[in-house]
Tab-separated table of C-alpha atoms in Angstrom:
chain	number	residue	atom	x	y	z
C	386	UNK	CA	-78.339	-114.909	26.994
C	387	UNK	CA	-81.513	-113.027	26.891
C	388	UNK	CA	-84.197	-112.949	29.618
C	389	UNK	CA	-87.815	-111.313	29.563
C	390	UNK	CA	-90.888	-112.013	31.236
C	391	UNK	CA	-89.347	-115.533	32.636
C	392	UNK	CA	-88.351	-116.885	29.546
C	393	UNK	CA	-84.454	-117.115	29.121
C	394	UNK	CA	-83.201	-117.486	25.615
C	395	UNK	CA	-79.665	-119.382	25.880
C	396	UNK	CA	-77.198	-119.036	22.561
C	397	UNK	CA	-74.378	-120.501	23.601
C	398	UNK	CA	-73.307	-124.007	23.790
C	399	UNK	CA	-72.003	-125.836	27.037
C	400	UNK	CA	-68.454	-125.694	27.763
C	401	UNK	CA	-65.989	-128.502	26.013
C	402	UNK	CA	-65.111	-130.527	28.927
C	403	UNK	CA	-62.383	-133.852	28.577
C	404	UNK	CA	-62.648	-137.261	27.500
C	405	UNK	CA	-60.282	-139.551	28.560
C	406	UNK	CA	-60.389	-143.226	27.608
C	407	UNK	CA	-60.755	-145.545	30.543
C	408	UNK	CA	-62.288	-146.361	33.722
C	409	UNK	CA	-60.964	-143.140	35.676
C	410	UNK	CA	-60.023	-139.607	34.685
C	411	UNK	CA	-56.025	-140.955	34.349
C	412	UNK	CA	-56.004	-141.306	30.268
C	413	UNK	CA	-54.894	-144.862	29.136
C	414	UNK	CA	-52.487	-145.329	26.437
C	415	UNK	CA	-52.501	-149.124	25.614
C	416	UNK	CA	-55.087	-151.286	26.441
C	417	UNK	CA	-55.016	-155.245	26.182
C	418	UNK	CA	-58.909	-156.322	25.511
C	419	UNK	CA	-59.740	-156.415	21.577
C	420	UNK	CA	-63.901	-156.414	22.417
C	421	UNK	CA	-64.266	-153.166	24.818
C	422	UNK	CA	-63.794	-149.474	25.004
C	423	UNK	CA	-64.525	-147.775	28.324
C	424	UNK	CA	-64.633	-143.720	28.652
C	425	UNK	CA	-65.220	-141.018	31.621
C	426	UNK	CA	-65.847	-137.115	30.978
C	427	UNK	CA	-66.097	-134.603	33.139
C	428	UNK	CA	-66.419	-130.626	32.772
C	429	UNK	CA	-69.184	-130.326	30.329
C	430	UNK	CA	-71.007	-127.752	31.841
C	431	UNK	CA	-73.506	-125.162	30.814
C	432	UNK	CA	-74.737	-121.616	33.382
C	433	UNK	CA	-77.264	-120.857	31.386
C	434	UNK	CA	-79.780	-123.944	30.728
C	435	UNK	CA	-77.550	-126.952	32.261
C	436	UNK	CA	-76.677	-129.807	30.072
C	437	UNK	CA	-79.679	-132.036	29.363
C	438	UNK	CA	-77.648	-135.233	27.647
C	439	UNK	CA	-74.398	-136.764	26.030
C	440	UNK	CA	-73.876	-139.464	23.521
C	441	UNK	CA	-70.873	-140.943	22.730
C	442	UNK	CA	-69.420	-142.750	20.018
C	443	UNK	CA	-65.923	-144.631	18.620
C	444	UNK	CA	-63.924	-144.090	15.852
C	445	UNK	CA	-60.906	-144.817	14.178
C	446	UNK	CA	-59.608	-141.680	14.110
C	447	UNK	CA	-60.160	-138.813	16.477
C	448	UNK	CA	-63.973	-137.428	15.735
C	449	UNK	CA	-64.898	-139.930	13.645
C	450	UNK	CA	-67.863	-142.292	14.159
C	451	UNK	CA	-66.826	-145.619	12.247
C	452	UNK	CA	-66.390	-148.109	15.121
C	453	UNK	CA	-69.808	-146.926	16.830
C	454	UNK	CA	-72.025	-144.709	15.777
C	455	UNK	CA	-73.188	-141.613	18.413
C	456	UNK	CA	-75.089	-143.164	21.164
C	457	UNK	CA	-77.218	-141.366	24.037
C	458	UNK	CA	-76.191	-142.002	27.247
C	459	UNK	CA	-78.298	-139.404	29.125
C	460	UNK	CA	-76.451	-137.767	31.803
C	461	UNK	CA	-74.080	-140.383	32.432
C	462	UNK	CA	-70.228	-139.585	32.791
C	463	UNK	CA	-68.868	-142.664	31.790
C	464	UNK	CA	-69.545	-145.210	29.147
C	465	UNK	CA	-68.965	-148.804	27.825
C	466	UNK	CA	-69.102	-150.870	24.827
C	467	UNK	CA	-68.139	-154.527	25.559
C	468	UNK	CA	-69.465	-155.660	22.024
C	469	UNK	CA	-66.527	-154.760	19.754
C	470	UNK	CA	-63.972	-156.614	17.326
C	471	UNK	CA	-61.185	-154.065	17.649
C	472	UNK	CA	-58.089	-154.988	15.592
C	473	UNK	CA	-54.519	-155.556	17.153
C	474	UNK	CA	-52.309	-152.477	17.149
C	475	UNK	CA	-55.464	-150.104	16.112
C	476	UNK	CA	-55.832	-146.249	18.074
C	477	UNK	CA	-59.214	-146.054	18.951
C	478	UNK	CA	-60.965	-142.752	20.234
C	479	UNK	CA	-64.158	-142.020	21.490
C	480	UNK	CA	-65.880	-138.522	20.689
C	481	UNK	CA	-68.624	-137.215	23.250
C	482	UNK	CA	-71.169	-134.619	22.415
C	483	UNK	CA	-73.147	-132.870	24.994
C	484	UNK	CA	-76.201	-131.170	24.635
C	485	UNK	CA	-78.158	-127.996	26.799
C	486	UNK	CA	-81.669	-127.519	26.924
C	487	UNK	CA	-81.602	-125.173	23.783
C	488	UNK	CA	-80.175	-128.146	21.894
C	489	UNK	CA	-77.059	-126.308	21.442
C	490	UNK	CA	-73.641	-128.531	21.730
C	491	UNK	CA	-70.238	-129.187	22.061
C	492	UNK	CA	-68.191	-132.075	21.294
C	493	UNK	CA	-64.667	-133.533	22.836
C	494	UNK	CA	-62.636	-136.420	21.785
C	495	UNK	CA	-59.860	-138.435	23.601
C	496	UNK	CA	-56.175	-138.949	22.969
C	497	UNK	CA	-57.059	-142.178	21.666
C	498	UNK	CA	-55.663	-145.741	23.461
C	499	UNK	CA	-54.155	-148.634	21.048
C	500	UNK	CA	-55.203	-152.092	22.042
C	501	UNK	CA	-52.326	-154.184	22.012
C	502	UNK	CA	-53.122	-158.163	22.566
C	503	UNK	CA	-49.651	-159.492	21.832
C	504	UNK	CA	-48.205	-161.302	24.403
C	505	UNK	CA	-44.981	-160.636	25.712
C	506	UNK	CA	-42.017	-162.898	24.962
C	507	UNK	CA	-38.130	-163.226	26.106
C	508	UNK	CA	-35.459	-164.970	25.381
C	509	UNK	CA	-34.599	-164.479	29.227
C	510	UNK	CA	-36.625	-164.661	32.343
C	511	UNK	CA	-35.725	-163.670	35.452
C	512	UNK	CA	-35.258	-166.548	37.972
C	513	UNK	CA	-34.882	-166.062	41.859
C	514	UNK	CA	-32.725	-168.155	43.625
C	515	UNK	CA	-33.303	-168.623	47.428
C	516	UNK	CA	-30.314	-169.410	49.495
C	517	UNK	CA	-29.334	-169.402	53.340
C	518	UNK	CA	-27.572	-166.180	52.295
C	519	UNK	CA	-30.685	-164.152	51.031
C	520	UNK	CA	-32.382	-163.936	47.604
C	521	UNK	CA	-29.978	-164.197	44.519
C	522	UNK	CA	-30.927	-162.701	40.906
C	523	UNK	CA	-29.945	-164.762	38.058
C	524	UNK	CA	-31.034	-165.100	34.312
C	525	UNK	CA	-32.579	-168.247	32.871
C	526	UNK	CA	-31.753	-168.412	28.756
C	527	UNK	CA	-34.901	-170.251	27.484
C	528	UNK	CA	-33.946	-171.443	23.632
């Protein structure tokens, strides 16, 4: 960073901060909705000449932009798509890039979360028997 006469000169990017995929900053690993991807960052931060926007996009795999294209979402920490066909057993991350006011930036992507839509099945469900004596466990065989 460089400062004369008022003007400061800023050559460094903001700091990489983390992208996790989901509501909160608790990463999710599986997700069961097919149509939306929901992110949160946090710790993009720049001394010198603050961070002036993000965008955000979705890809297939990590950095890539092939579900969504980058998006500007401002200043906002958290972002969602509810407009997606995402197939069944796919990974899915989201990349975000943040920008200072030199136009410098820094990008992050998430561990990724698979969307899983299968429902679960069993050849044995759990049944609870209520007697005078207490609750009893016992297994139902369903053929």
């Amino acid at each position: 960073m460089v400062a004369t006469d008022g003007i400061m000169v800023d050559w460094t990017a903001p700091e990489r901060g983390v992208v996790t995929d989901g509501l909160r900053i608790n990463d999710n690993v599986y997700q069961t909705n097919n149509s939306t991807i929901t992110a949160t960052w946090r710790d993009f931060v720049d001394s010198q000449s603050t961070v002036e926007k993000c965008s955000w996009a979705i890809g297939s795999r990590a950095g890539e932009t092939d579900v969504m294209d980058l998006t500007d979402v401002g200043t906002a920490v958290q972002a969602t798509n509810s407009s997606l066909s995402l197939r069944n057993g796919g990974e899915f991350f989201v990349t975000v890039v943040c920008f200072n006011h030199a136009g410098l930036s820094v990008s992050a992507t998430s561990s990724g979360v698979i969307v899983d839509i299968t429902k679960p099945s069993s050849d044995a469900l759990p049944v609870i028997t209520v007697s005078s004596y207490g609750v009893e466990d016992s297994i139902m065989t369903v053929r």
